[in-house]
Backbone as numpy.savetxt, mean C-alpha at the origin, in Angstrom:
# Nx Ny Nz CAx CAy CAz Cx Cy Cz
9.95 -12.77 24.33 10.20 -11.99 23.06 9.27 -11.59 22.39
8.06 -12.28 22.57 6.95 -12.00 21.64 6.38 -10.60 21.49
6.51 -9.53 22.54 6.04 -8.48 22.53 6.69 -7.45 21.54
7.99 -8.04 20.81 8.69 -7.24 19.78 9.20 -8.14 18.78
8.47 -9.16 18.54 8.87 -10.03 17.42 7.66 -10.29 16.25
8.20 -9.78 15.03 7.23 -9.95 14.00 7.84 -11.31 13.08
6.89 -12.30 12.66 7.14 -12.93 11.56 6.94 -12.57 10.02
8.15 -12.69 9.32 7.92 -12.07 7.88 7.63 -13.36 6.98
6.36 -13.67 6.70 5.80 -14.95 6.12 5.78 -15.04 4.61
6.31 -15.82 3.74 6.09 -15.59 2.37 6.09 -17.16 1.90
5.32 -17.30 0.62 5.43 -18.38 -0.12 6.37 -18.37 -1.31
6.83 -16.99 -1.55 7.57 -16.85 -2.67 6.72 -16.54 -4.17
5.69 -16.38 -4.15 4.94 -16.47 -5.21 4.70 -14.95 -6.05
5.08 -13.95 -5.43 5.05 -12.47 -6.04 6.17 -11.68 -5.53
7.37 -12.16 -5.79 8.50 -11.33 -5.33 8.36 -10.09 -6.20
8.68 -8.97 -5.52 8.78 -7.62 -6.46 9.82 -7.69 -7.41
9.22 -7.56 -8.71 9.99 -7.39 -9.83 10.78 -8.76 -10.46
10.23 -9.98 -9.61 10.94 -11.34 -9.95 9.75 -12.28 -10.12
8.48 -12.07 -9.32 7.58 -13.20 -9.51 7.54 -14.16 -8.84
6.92 -15.33 -9.37 6.80 -16.64 -8.57 8.27 -17.34 -8.62
9.06 -17.10 -7.82 10.45 -17.67 -7.72 10.71 -18.73 -6.44
9.62 -18.84 -5.69 9.51 -19.94 -4.99 10.21 -19.42 -3.50
9.91 -20.14 -2.18 10.30 -19.82 -1.01 12.08 -19.57 -0.72
12.74 -20.64 -1.43 14.27 -20.58 -1.18 14.77 -19.38 -1.87
14.44 -19.02 -2.99 14.98 -17.89 -3.54 14.39 -16.50 -2.97
13.26 -16.49 -2.32 12.86 -15.37 -1.83 13.35 -15.05 -0.36
14.19 -15.84 -0.05 14.84 -15.88 1.08 15.74 -14.38 1.31
16.47 -14.00 0.47 17.09 -12.85 0.73 16.38 -11.55 0.77
15.39 -11.57 0.15 14.26 -10.35 0.16 13.56 -10.50 1.55
13.21 -11.66 2.09 12.50 -11.36 3.30 13.68 -11.24 4.47
14.97 -11.65 4.24 15.77 -11.16 5.20 16.12 -9.49 5.13
16.05 -9.17 4.05 16.27 -7.64 3.70 15.15 -6.80 4.46
13.87 -7.48 4.38 12.83 -6.98 5.09 13.02 -6.83 6.74
13.57 -7.98 7.26 13.68 -8.31 8.48 14.83 -7.15 8.93
15.72 -6.87 8.01 16.62 -5.69 8.45 16.19 -4.45 8.74
15.18 -4.26 7.61 14.70 -2.80 7.64 13.74 -2.65 8.87
13.02 -3.65 9.45 12.32 -3.51 10.52 13.18 -3.24 11.86
14.18 -3.72 11.91 15.17 -3.55 12.97 15.83 -2.15 12.93
16.44 -1.97 11.86 17.03 -0.64 11.51 16.13 0.66 11.69
14.77 0.59 11.11 14.10 1.75 11.32 12.96 1.99 12.33
12.79 0.60 13.04 11.80 0.62 14.29 12.04 -0.43 15.18
13.38 -0.89 15.18 13.73 -1.68 16.50 13.08 -3.16 16.69
12.33 -3.56 15.58 11.52 -4.49 15.67 12.03 -5.82 15.47
12.10 -6.82 16.17 13.04 -8.05 15.86 12.17 -8.91 14.75
12.53 -8.89 13.33 11.70 -9.73 12.52 12.33 -10.83 12.06
11.65 -11.99 11.72 12.39 -13.22 11.36 11.63 -13.86 10.30
12.41 -14.18 9.13 11.79 -14.66 7.94 11.37 -16.12 7.83
10.19 -16.10 7.58 9.74 -17.58 7.46 9.09 -18.12 5.99
9.88 -18.48 5.26 9.56 -18.81 3.87 9.14 -20.23 3.77
7.72 -20.56 3.37 7.06 -21.60 3.61 6.98 -22.33 2.18
7.29 -23.41 2.53 7.49 -24.37 0.81 6.16 -24.96 0.84
5.01 -24.14 0.44 3.68 -24.59 0.04 2.73 -23.28 -0.79
2.34 -23.51 -1.49 1.38 -22.72 -2.26 -0.17 -22.86 -2.18
-0.28 -23.70 -1.16 -1.65 -24.19 -0.83 -2.31 -23.19 0.48
-3.26 -22.42 -0.08 -3.81 -21.55 0.82 -4.20 -22.05 2.08
-4.81 -23.14 2.24 -5.15 -23.66 3.54 -4.01 -23.97 4.34
-2.91 -24.42 3.94 -1.52 -24.94 4.39 -1.24 -23.54 4.94
-1.04 -22.60 4.28 -0.26 -21.20 4.57 -1.09 -20.81 5.88
-2.56 -20.77 5.85 -3.41 -20.27 6.87 -2.97 -21.20 8.13
-2.94 -22.55 7.97 -2.62 -23.26 9.27 -1.08 -23.12 9.53
-0.34 -22.80 9.01 0.70 -22.52 9.11 1.13 -21.03 9.93
0.38 -20.22 9.66 0.25 -18.81 10.60 -0.44 -19.06 11.84
-1.45 -19.84 11.92 -2.11 -20.27 13.16 -1.31 -21.10 13.93
-0.46 -21.87 13.65 0.38 -22.86 14.47 1.67 -21.82 14.94
2.22 -20.89 14.10 3.58 -20.20 14.63 2.92 -18.77 15.47
1.53 -18.44 15.32 1.19 -17.53 15.74 1.48 -17.23 17.31
1.56 -18.12 18.26 1.93 -17.89 19.78 3.28 -17.67 19.83
4.12 -17.66 18.95 5.42 -17.22 19.13 5.69 -15.76 18.93
5.09 -15.09 17.88 5.10 -13.77 17.48 4.17 -12.62 17.99
4.58 -11.49 17.95 3.53 -10.37 18.32 2.86 -9.83 17.07
3.23 -10.20 15.96 2.60 -9.85 14.82 3.03 -10.76 13.60
2.21 -10.71 12.47 2.65 -11.49 11.08 2.57 -10.46 10.12
3.96 -10.38 9.47 3.80 -9.49 8.07 3.81 -10.38 7.04
2.67 -10.58 6.11 2.66 -11.39 5.04 3.51 -10.46 3.91
4.08 -11.39 3.15 5.05 -10.71 2.24 5.09 -11.33 0.94
4.82 -10.75 -0.26 5.17 -11.37 -1.52 4.26 -12.78 -1.87
3.03 -12.79 -1.41 2.02 -13.73 -1.63 1.11 -13.44 -2.75
0.93 -14.18 -3.84 0.38 -13.50 -5.08 -1.24 -13.42 -4.75
-1.57 -12.47 -5.37 -3.33 -12.20 -5.29 -4.03 -13.23 -6.16
-5.12 -13.68 -6.05 -6.20 -13.17 -4.97 -5.62 -14.10 -3.55
-4.89 -15.39 -3.63 -4.78 -15.92 -2.55 -4.50 -15.21 -1.14
-3.70 -14.12 -1.34 -3.16 -13.26 -0.15 -4.62 -12.65 0.59
-5.52 -12.32 -0.20 -6.58 -11.87 0.63 -7.07 -12.65 1.59
-7.50 -14.09 1.18 -8.14 -15.00 1.92 -7.24 -15.39 3.04
-5.82 -15.30 3.00 -4.82 -15.83 3.91 -4.71 -14.69 5.17
-4.84 -13.57 4.33 -4.94 -12.18 5.87 -6.19 -12.45 6.41
-7.19 -12.32 5.79 -8.42 -12.28 6.23 -8.63 -13.46 7.31
-8.31 -14.51 7.07 -8.64 -15.80 7.89 -7.70 -15.92 8.99
-6.33 -15.39 8.97 -5.39 -15.27 10.00 -5.80 -14.05 10.95
-6.38 -13.01 10.35 -6.99 -11.81 11.46 -7.98 -12.40 12.08
-8.77 -13.15 11.65 -9.96 -13.83 12.42 -9.40 -14.82 13.52
-8.26 -15.51 13.10 -7.95 -16.65 13.77 -7.03 -16.37 14.90
-6.03 -15.20 14.71 -5.19 -14.82 15.72 -5.42 -13.70 16.63
-4.90 -13.39 17.63 -5.10 -12.24 18.60 -3.87 -11.33 18.34
-3.23 -11.17 17.41 -2.22 -10.41 16.75 -2.38 -9.70 15.57
-1.64 -8.65 15.29 -2.03 -8.02 13.94 -1.36 -8.78 12.94
-2.22 -9.08 11.72 -1.59 -9.59 10.61 -1.94 -8.68 9.59
-0.74 -8.23 8.85 -0.67 -7.30 7.98 0.05 -7.69 6.70
-0.64 -7.59 5.53 0.08 -8.07 4.30 0.50 -6.63 3.58
1.64 -6.62 3.68 2.49 -5.29 3.64 2.49 -4.83 2.12
2.58 -5.87 1.12 2.25 -5.60 -0.49 1.00 -4.90 -0.75
0.02 -5.03 0.14 -1.36 -4.30 0.21 -1.26 -3.00 0.83
-1.34 -3.13 2.11 -1.51 -1.96 3.05 -0.18 -0.80 3.34
0.81 -1.39 3.10 1.89 -0.63 3.06 2.01 0.31 1.97
1.78 -0.27 0.78 1.71 0.52 -0.25 0.64 1.43 -0.28
-0.64 1.17 0.13 -2.00 1.79 0.15 -1.72 3.13 1.14
-0.99 2.84 2.25 -0.61 3.91 3.24 0.24 5.07 2.72
1.27 4.93 1.91 2.12 5.60 1.36 1.64 6.33 0.30
0.86 5.75 -0.63 0.21 6.20 -2.00 -0.73 7.38 -1.32
-1.51 6.90 -0.28 -2.49 8.06 0.39 -1.89 9.08 0.90
-0.56 8.94 1.80 0.28 10.02 2.03 0.70 11.10 1.07
1.18 10.40 -0.03 1.69 11.06 -1.07 0.65 12.06 -1.82
-0.57 11.43 -1.85 -1.92 11.87 -2.41 -2.51 13.21 -1.80
-2.35 12.91 -0.51 -2.83 14.11 0.31 -1.85 15.40 -0.20
-0.73 15.28 0.13 0.01 16.42 -0.14 0.21 16.76 -1.67
0.10 15.77 -2.76 -0.11 16.30 -4.08 -1.31 16.96 -4.29
-2.30 16.56 -3.58 -3.83 17.41 -3.73 -3.64 18.58 -3.06
-2.91 18.86 -2.05 -2.76 20.10 -1.11 -1.95 21.13 -2.04
-0.82 20.57 -2.79 -0.07 21.33 -3.64 -0.73 21.92 -4.83
-1.39 21.14 -5.40 -2.14 21.54 -6.66 -3.60 22.14 -6.47
-4.03 22.22 -5.46 -5.38 22.90 -5.08 -6.56 21.92 -5.63
-6.34 20.75 -5.74 -7.48 19.87 -5.95 -7.91 19.17 -4.82
-9.44 19.03 -4.60 -9.95 18.36 -3.54 -10.38 17.07 -4.20
-10.21 16.00 -2.80 -10.51 14.59 -3.10 -11.78 14.64 -3.72
-12.86 14.83 -3.15 -14.09 14.65 -3.68 -14.40 15.09 -5.12
-13.62 16.15 -5.82 -13.71 16.47 -7.18 -12.82 15.95 -8.06
-11.91 15.05 -7.72 -11.00 14.38 -8.80 -11.41 13.14 -9.06
-11.01 12.83 -10.45 -11.47 11.43 -11.29 -9.69 10.92 -10.94
-9.90 9.68 -10.51 -8.75 9.07 -10.27 -8.62 7.46 -11.08
-7.80 7.28 -12.10 -7.65 6.16 -12.66 -6.44 5.52 -12.36
-7.04 4.15 -11.89 -5.64 3.01 -11.45 -5.55 1.89 -12.46
-4.25 1.67 -12.51 -3.83 0.65 -13.63 -3.25 -0.52 -12.41
-4.07 -1.65 -12.44 -3.44 -2.70 -11.54 -4.53 -3.21 -10.43
-5.05 -4.27 -10.64 -6.04 -4.85 -9.51 -5.71 -5.86 -8.84
-4.50 -6.07 -8.52 -3.96 -7.11 -7.50 -3.82 -6.59 -6.17
-2.86 -7.13 -5.44 -2.80 -6.89 -3.88 -2.83 -5.30 -3.71
-1.90 -4.64 -4.34 -1.60 -3.27 -4.22 -2.84 -2.58 -4.62
-3.17 -2.65 -5.67 -4.29 -1.96 -6.33 -5.65 -2.19 -5.62
-6.04 -3.40 -5.15 -7.18 -3.48 -4.32 -7.15 -2.58 -3.13
-5.94 -2.88 -2.37 -5.78 -2.10 -0.89 -5.80 -0.49 -1.41
-5.16 -0.12 -2.45 -5.05 1.36 -2.67 -6.63 1.87 -3.00
-7.36 1.06 -3.54 -8.85 1.53 -3.92 -9.61 1.65 -2.59
-9.13 0.69 -1.61 -10.08 0.80 -0.52 -9.85 2.10 0.58
-8.47 2.17 0.28 -8.15 3.55 1.26 -8.30 4.63 0.68
-8.18 4.88 -0.67 -8.61 6.12 -1.28 -10.07 6.26 -1.34
-10.91 5.04 -1.47 -12.35 5.29 -1.43 -12.69 5.73 -0.11
-12.05 5.34 0.89 -12.56 5.88 2.33 -12.10 7.33 2.46
-10.98 7.90 2.07 -10.48 8.99 1.96 -11.58 9.91 1.31
-12.29 9.46 0.42 -13.31 10.43 -0.15 -12.77 10.71 -1.69
-12.20 10.03 -2.24 -12.01 10.13 -3.84 -13.38 10.32 -4.50
-13.46 11.39 -5.36 -14.78 11.32 -5.94 -15.04 10.37 -6.82
-14.42 10.00 -8.02 -14.26 8.96 -8.91 -13.19 8.09 -9.04
-13.23 6.73 -8.94 -12.36 5.83 -9.28 -12.60 4.94 -10.11
-11.85 4.60 -11.19 -11.97 3.61 -12.19 -10.67 2.73 -12.27
-10.84 1.52 -12.11 -9.62 0.61 -12.11 -9.49 -0.21 -13.44
-8.47 -0.47 -13.90 -8.27 -1.21 -15.03 -7.34 -2.29 -14.81
-7.69 -3.50 -15.21 -6.86 -4.78 -15.15 -6.20 -4.70 -16.43
-5.78 -6.01 -16.94 -5.24 -6.41 -18.35 -6.27 -6.23 -19.47
-7.41 -6.52 -18.97 -8.67 -6.70 -19.74 -9.32 -5.27 -20.18
-8.86 -4.14 -19.20 -9.43 -2.90 -19.55 -10.33 -2.47 -18.02
-11.26 -1.67 -18.30 -11.91 -1.32 -16.93 -12.59 -2.11 -16.40
-12.77 -2.06 -14.97 -13.39 -3.10 -14.32 -14.74 -2.31 -13.90
-15.98 -3.16 -14.51 -17.14 -2.53 -14.12 -18.14 -3.50 -13.85
-19.63 -3.13 -13.42 -20.44 -4.14 -12.99 -20.83 -5.21 -14.12
-20.54 -5.07 -15.14 -20.92 -5.79 -16.41 -20.08 -7.00 -16.65
-18.79 -7.03 -15.89 -17.96 -8.12 -16.17 -18.19 -9.04 -15.19
-17.84 -10.39 -15.12 -17.92 -11.53 -14.25 -16.74 -11.84 -13.60
-16.77 -11.58 -12.25 -15.46 -11.68 -11.45 -15.99 -12.68 -10.05
-16.90 -13.60 -10.56 -17.23 -14.62 -9.59 -15.94 -15.41 -9.00
-15.00 -15.59 -9.75 -13.63 -16.39 -9.48 -12.75 -15.65 -8.75
-13.04 -13.94 -8.59 -12.15 -13.08 -7.79 -12.76 -12.23 -6.85
-13.02 -12.46 -5.51 -13.89 -11.58 -4.80 -13.29 -10.14 -4.79
-11.96 -9.87 -4.68 -11.40 -8.56 -4.59 -11.94 -7.71 -6.06
-11.76 -8.48 -7.21 -12.30 -7.58 -8.35 -13.75 -7.52 -8.27
-14.38 -8.50 -7.73 -15.85 -8.29 -7.63 -16.30 -7.07 -6.86
-15.50 -7.06 -5.66 -15.72 -5.71 -4.65 -15.50 -4.56 -5.49
-14.38 -4.65 -6.21 -13.82 -3.18 -6.98 -15.05 -2.94 -7.91
-15.70 -4.00 -8.75 -16.60 -3.58 -9.60 -18.01 -3.13 -9.03
-18.28 -3.45 -7.82 -19.43 -3.21 -7.14 -19.15 -1.52 -6.56
-17.97 -1.37 -6.12 -17.83 -0.01 -5.38 -16.88 0.97 -6.20
-16.91 0.93 -7.30 -15.92 1.84 -8.12 -16.73 2.15 -9.43
-16.22 2.99 -10.19 -16.59 3.20 -11.67 -18.30 3.21 -11.88
-18.82 4.00 -10.88 -20.36 4.14 -10.82 -20.75 4.60 -12.19
-20.10 5.22 -13.14 -20.58 5.79 -14.56 -20.36 4.52 -15.46
-19.74 3.60 -15.04 -19.73 2.49 -15.93 -19.02 2.34 -17.08
-17.83 3.23 -17.09 -17.06 3.47 -17.89 -16.25 2.05 -18.23
-16.27 2.07 -19.77 -15.53 0.75 -20.30 -14.60 0.97 -21.28
-13.72 0.02 -21.66 -12.58 0.37 -22.67 -11.11 0.07 -21.83
-10.12 0.64 -22.77 -8.74 0.30 -22.25 -8.34 1.45 -21.07
-7.09 1.46 -20.54 -6.87 2.18 -19.62 -6.65 3.49 -20.55
-6.07 3.68 -21.67 -5.92 4.82 -22.20 -7.10 5.61 -22.66
-8.55 4.85 -22.65 -9.55 5.50 -22.89 -10.06 6.10 -21.44
-9.88 5.24 -20.51 -10.38 5.71 -19.07 -9.45 7.20 -18.59
-8.38 7.10 -19.11 -7.88 8.23 -18.64 -8.15 9.67 -19.39
-9.02 9.48 -20.08 -9.64 10.81 -20.45 -10.41 11.51 -19.53
-9.96 12.78 -19.01 -10.72 13.38 -17.83 -10.54 13.13 -16.57
-9.38 12.38 -16.52 -8.61 11.94 -15.16 -7.89 13.10 -14.58
-7.87 13.24 -13.18 -6.92 14.17 -12.89 -5.81 13.55 -12.11
-5.91 12.12 -11.73 -4.78 11.43 -11.14 -4.81 10.00 -11.93
-3.34 9.57 -11.94 -2.95 8.33 -12.43 -2.47 7.76 -11.44
-2.85 6.45 -10.95 -2.10 5.52 -10.10 -1.72 4.25 -10.80
-0.38 3.90 -11.14 -0.18 2.68 -11.67 0.56 1.76 -10.55
-0.03 0.66 -10.58 0.48 -0.52 -9.45 0.50 -1.87 -10.59
1.17 -1.64 -11.54 1.08 -2.93 -12.45 2.20 -3.14 -13.15
2.39 -2.90 -14.14 3.73 -3.27 -15.07 4.21 -2.15 -15.98
5.38 -2.46 -16.19 6.12 -1.21 -17.17 5.57 -0.72 -18.54
5.89 0.49 -18.85 5.80 0.88 -20.11 4.16 0.51 -20.66
3.43 1.06 -19.93 2.06 1.15 -20.46 1.42 2.16 -21.16
2.00 3.49 -20.89 1.74 4.58 -21.19 2.72 5.52 -21.89
2.21 6.20 -22.88 3.15 7.31 -23.37 2.63 9.04 -23.30
3.49 9.56 -23.63 2.86 11.06 -23.21 1.60 11.44 -23.84
1.50 10.99 -24.98 0.10 11.21 -25.64 -0.94 10.78 -24.94
-0.86 9.55 -24.20 -1.86 9.02 -23.30 -2.07 9.93 -22.17
-1.25 10.59 -21.63 -1.27 11.40 -20.49 -1.85 12.81 -20.88
-1.74 13.13 -22.17 -2.25 14.42 -22.73 -3.91 14.27 -22.80
-4.48 13.18 -22.36 -6.02 12.90 -22.57 -6.52 13.24 -21.06
-5.46 13.42 -20.23 -6.05 13.65 -18.96 -6.27 15.28 -18.63
-7.07 15.67 -17.34 -7.40 16.85 -17.35 -5.94 17.79 -17.21
-5.93 19.05 -17.15 -4.80 19.97 -16.94 -4.01 19.50 -15.88
-2.65 19.59 -15.76 -1.83 19.64 -14.52 -2.01 18.34 -13.81
-1.86 17.23 -14.39 -2.56 16.02 -13.62 -1.58 15.41 -12.68
-1.62 14.72 -11.67 -0.77 13.88 -10.75 -0.60 12.56 -11.24
0.76 12.19 -11.46 1.12 10.89 -11.89 2.08 10.25 -10.71
1.21 9.00 -10.40 2.01 7.78 -9.43 2.06 6.42 -10.37
3.31 6.69 -10.92 3.65 5.57 -11.75 4.63 4.75 -10.93
3.83 3.68 -10.15 4.92 2.79 -9.31 5.25 1.38 -9.71
4.87 1.23 -10.96 5.69 -0.01 -11.31 7.10 -0.27 -10.76
7.45 -1.43 -10.71 8.94 -1.61 -10.00 9.62 -2.53 -10.59
10.60 -2.64 -11.07 11.73 -1.57 -11.08 11.33 -0.60 -12.35
10.60 -1.14 -13.16 10.26 0.16 -14.22 8.62 0.51 -14.20
8.32 1.97 -14.18 7.17 2.43 -13.99 6.35 2.11 -15.46
5.09 2.57 -15.11 4.08 2.48 -16.24 4.42 3.45 -17.26
4.95 4.39 -16.74 5.41 5.48 -17.87 6.69 6.18 -17.01
7.68 6.51 -17.87 8.89 7.09 -17.22 8.60 8.55 -17.03
9.07 9.10 -15.77 8.99 10.53 -15.48 9.34 11.37 -16.62
10.21 11.05 -17.46 10.52 11.98 -18.54 9.42 12.41 -19.57
8.57 11.32 -19.83 7.44 11.25 -20.56 6.32 12.22 -20.11
6.33 12.53 -18.75 5.59 13.49 -18.05 5.90 14.74 -17.73
7.30 15.08 -17.92 7.82 16.19 -17.63 7.23 17.48 -18.27
6.77 18.54 -17.63 6.18 19.79 -18.26 4.62 19.50 -18.42
4.15 18.15 -18.22 2.86 17.95 -18.31 2.25 17.72 -17.19
2.70 16.82 -16.23 2.26 16.59 -14.82 2.64 17.76 -13.93
1.66 17.94 -13.02 1.99 18.89 -11.75 2.87 18.20 -10.83
2.50 17.09 -10.61 3.23 16.06 -9.65 3.78 14.69 -10.20
4.76 14.24 -10.10 5.23 12.93 -10.53 5.83 12.06 -9.22
5.54 10.97 -9.06 5.93 10.04 -8.09 6.16 8.79 -8.60
7.28 7.93 -8.24 7.61 6.69 -8.70 7.84 5.63 -7.50
8.07 4.56 -7.84 8.47 3.50 -6.96 10.10 3.65 -6.65
10.82 4.35 -7.57 12.24 4.26 -7.72 13.04 5.39 -6.69
14.27 5.06 -6.51 15.11 6.03 -5.61 15.94 6.92 -6.36
15.77 7.00 -7.84 16.60 7.69 -8.49 15.65 8.78 -9.17
14.41 8.96 -8.66 13.66 10.05 -9.01 12.95 10.72 -7.68
12.56 12.05 -7.64 12.00 12.32 -6.30 10.62 11.50 -6.33
10.14 11.93 -4.90 9.10 11.31 -4.34 8.92 9.73 -4.48
9.58 9.00 -3.88 9.63 7.79 -4.05 8.64 7.11 -3.10
7.92 6.35 -3.38 6.72 5.71 -2.80 7.25 4.41 -2.55
7.79 4.49 -1.09 8.29 3.06 -0.56 7.77 2.73 0.63
7.41 1.48 0.66 6.82 0.74 1.94 7.43 1.04 2.95
8.65 1.35 2.97 9.61 1.30 4.17 9.21 2.41 5.12
8.63 3.44 4.34 7.97 4.66 5.07 6.81 4.09 6.02
6.22 2.92 5.83 5.01 2.75 6.58 5.24 1.47 7.61
5.79 0.24 6.88 5.56 -0.73 7.66 6.21 -0.80 9.01
7.50 -0.39 9.01 8.30 -0.28 10.36 7.49 0.45 11.48
7.15 1.58 11.21 6.33 2.34 12.12 4.94 2.10 12.56
4.37 1.22 11.32 3.00 0.78 11.80 3.17 -0.46 12.61
4.02 -1.10 12.58 4.24 -2.43 13.45 4.68 -1.77 14.88
5.46 -1.04 14.89 6.32 -0.43 16.28 5.02 0.34 17.01
3.99 0.75 16.38 2.90 1.43 17.17 2.13 0.38 17.52
1.69 -0.64 16.56 0.82 -1.68 16.99 1.37 -2.52 18.26
2.70 -2.73 18.05 3.34 -3.84 19.31 3.25 -3.11 20.38
3.61 -1.70 20.34 3.60 -0.81 21.43 2.40 -0.93 22.54
1.43 -0.69 21.20 -0.13 -0.59 22.07 -0.69 -1.87 22.23
0.12 -3.20 22.05 -0.38 -4.43 22.34 -1.84 -4.54 21.64
-1.84 -4.03 20.37 -3.05 -4.16 19.49 -3.21 -5.48 18.89
-4.63 -5.87 18.85 -5.04 -7.22 18.43 -4.94 -7.29 17.05
-5.07 -5.93 16.23 -5.03 -5.92 14.73 -4.76 -4.71 14.35
-4.34 -4.58 12.84 -4.28 -3.10 12.38 -5.38 -2.84 11.57
-6.11 -1.94 11.87 -7.47 -1.66 11.45 -7.31 -0.37 10.46
-8.39 -0.32 9.73 -8.30 0.96 8.88 -8.20 2.25 9.37
-8.67 2.41 10.66 -8.14 3.86 11.35 -6.72 3.93 11.49
-6.01 2.76 12.01 -4.57 2.74 12.10 -3.79 3.21 10.84
-4.36 2.49 9.93 -3.80 2.68 8.58 -3.92 4.17 7.97
-5.08 4.76 8.30 -5.37 6.12 7.86 -4.47 6.95 8.62
-4.31 6.79 9.93 -3.50 7.50 10.79 -2.16 7.51 10.59
-1.70 6.47 9.99 -0.39 6.29 9.49 0.12 7.25 8.19
-1.00 7.10 7.40 -1.00 7.90 6.30 -1.02 9.40 6.45
-1.68 9.85 7.14 -1.91 11.29 7.54 -0.56 11.68 8.35
0.06 10.92 9.21 1.07 11.16 9.85 2.20 11.48 8.91
2.50 10.46 8.02 3.40 10.76 6.79 3.35 11.92 6.25
2.26 12.26 5.85 1.80 13.42 4.99 2.22 14.81 5.94
1.70 14.52 7.11 1.93 15.79 7.81 3.48 15.87 8.17
4.59 15.00 8.01 5.79 15.47 8.10 6.41 16.45 6.91
5.81 16.61 6.05 6.01 17.71 5.07 5.29 18.90 5.44
5.96 20.12 5.92 5.52 21.43 6.21 5.18 22.07 5.14
4.19 22.98 5.17 3.47 23.95 3.89 4.81 24.65 3.46
5.82 25.01 4.11 6.78 25.76 3.89 7.91 24.72 2.70
7.68 23.38 2.91 8.71 22.62 2.35 7.98 21.85 1.26
6.82 21.88 1.26 5.93 21.22 0.25 6.24 21.74 -1.25
6.47 20.64 -2.15 6.88 21.13 -3.60 6.56 19.86 -4.44
6.61 20.44 -5.69 6.47 19.05 -6.72 7.51 18.12 -6.64
8.61 18.37 -6.09 9.56 17.35 -5.88 9.70 16.85 -4.36
8.61 17.26 -3.69 8.92 16.79 -2.39 7.45 16.76 -1.65
7.03 15.59 -1.75 5.35 15.54 -1.34 5.30 14.18 -0.25
6.65 13.48 -0.15 6.79 12.49 0.74 8.10 12.55 1.66
8.02 12.09 2.61 9.51 12.04 3.30 10.33 11.21 2.65
11.76 11.43 2.88 12.66 10.56 2.53 12.68 9.23 3.30
13.11 8.11 2.66 13.11 6.80 3.38 14.30 6.70 4.51
15.24 7.82 4.52 16.16 7.71 5.47 15.97 8.79 6.39
14.73 9.41 6.47 14.29 10.24 7.67 14.18 9.56 8.98
14.74 9.57 9.98 14.83 8.89 10.90 13.58 9.21 11.81
12.86 10.15 11.57 11.81 10.47 12.40 10.65 9.86 12.14
10.66 9.50 10.85 9.36 8.57 10.13 8.80 7.83 11.05
9.42 6.68 11.24 8.79 5.66 11.85 8.31 5.94 13.33
8.97 6.79 13.98 8.46 7.51 15.33 7.11 7.93 15.22
7.20 9.03 14.15 5.84 9.58 13.92 4.73 8.75 13.63
4.95 7.86 12.75 3.84 6.90 12.18 3.43 6.08 13.50
4.57 5.46 14.24 4.38 4.59 15.51 3.32 5.43 16.37
3.58 6.43 16.86 2.68 7.31 17.67 1.34 7.55 17.03
1.07 7.88 15.86 -0.25 7.78 15.40 -0.90 6.66 15.31
-0.15 5.72 15.13 -0.85 4.22 14.79 -1.13 3.66 16.41
-0.28 3.95 17.47 -0.80 3.45 18.47 -1.70 4.44 19.14
-1.98 5.68 19.01 -3.14 6.41 19.35 -4.37 5.96 18.59
-4.35 5.63 17.39 -5.26 5.34 16.63 -6.15 3.79 17.07
-4.87 3.22 17.53 -5.44 1.53 18.01 -6.16 2.03 19.33
-5.63 2.92 20.03 -6.19 3.16 21.59 -7.91 3.71 21.30
-8.00 4.45 20.30 -9.09 5.22 20.03 -10.23 4.18 19.38
-9.74 3.49 18.64 -10.55 2.44 17.95 -10.79 1.12 18.67
-10.18 1.30 20.06 -10.53 0.16 21.05 -9.92 -1.20 20.52
-8.87 -1.23 20.09 -8.10 -2.45 19.79 -6.77 -2.56 20.37
-6.35 -1.41 21.44 -5.18 -1.53 21.96 -5.28 -2.03 23.47
-4.38 -2.86 23.81 -4.46 -3.51 25.34 -3.61 -2.51 26.47
-2.73 -1.53 25.80 -1.96 -0.78 26.57 -1.71 0.41 25.80
-1.49 1.60 26.30 -0.90 2.84 25.61 0.69 3.25 26.13
1.60 3.35 25.15 2.98 3.61 25.38 2.84 4.90 26.20
4.12 4.99 26.95 4.05 6.32 27.85 4.53 7.48 26.89
4.09 8.62 27.03 4.46 9.59 26.39 3.56 10.03 25.09
2.65 9.32 24.97 1.54 9.51 23.99 0.30 10.12 24.21
0.07 11.43 23.95 -0.89 12.28 24.44 -2.33 11.61 23.82
-3.38 11.37 24.44 -4.42 10.78 24.05 -5.83 12.04 23.65
């Protein structure tokens, strides 16, 4: 069973919209994740809710169950512990270890942004992008957007902008952000950082911004307010001001939802017998997602495929398997994939 089985591992410390509720209360969410794996990609996923918040114990747990599974999907583990757990398990195991709260979000964000930039005529190198949130999702989004070539990235946490003058010796992820973004050394609140920005990405908490804050941005801004269930700014606040609006919610257009990414990413990785999911595979997934919207279909209300589009996981899986082969982490190549 190993070739088609993924462990969904959590300690229940960062469940979406609920926070630290523990492993028992997190079980229904993990069961839902397993159902999505099966429904959209035919992957047999099994929830493993671990009764420990000790980082070393979670790493050891992953090492011990690794021989049973073809991959491990880490889920709802709080930052910054999630970074160390994923990194050490990737080093220790010969199967993909993927923290979906980080990379699933980042992949879908990049896919949506590719099409939003195309629609508005903006280029990645010329835009300023302000991010609210430097946790798991924020950190991964920074990394993938930086690799994509975004010209200027400024990240804010609850204390304001992250810059080289702040001490992050206790948090390696924020230290990396401070070193690799905000080259102009901007200081101040999120509202101050928004001045002159072309894109806002929110992966933090609700009700941070008002229309007056968005008016500080450059004309026709792109707004990705992904706080869930309530975004950083409601779409109604940005109507008539923003050129493109995306949220994490299903009751508005352009839902940025991880289910567009993780089933296909694992399907492709499993089919290719990849021993990891690397940056090339994540970028390939994002471009495959973006490419599913034709130029004729592309509009302000349609920059990302529907979560119910059955072609999504297949397209993503093919792109991921091909990228795994090209980056030399695949042990085989599925039939029917042109190299």
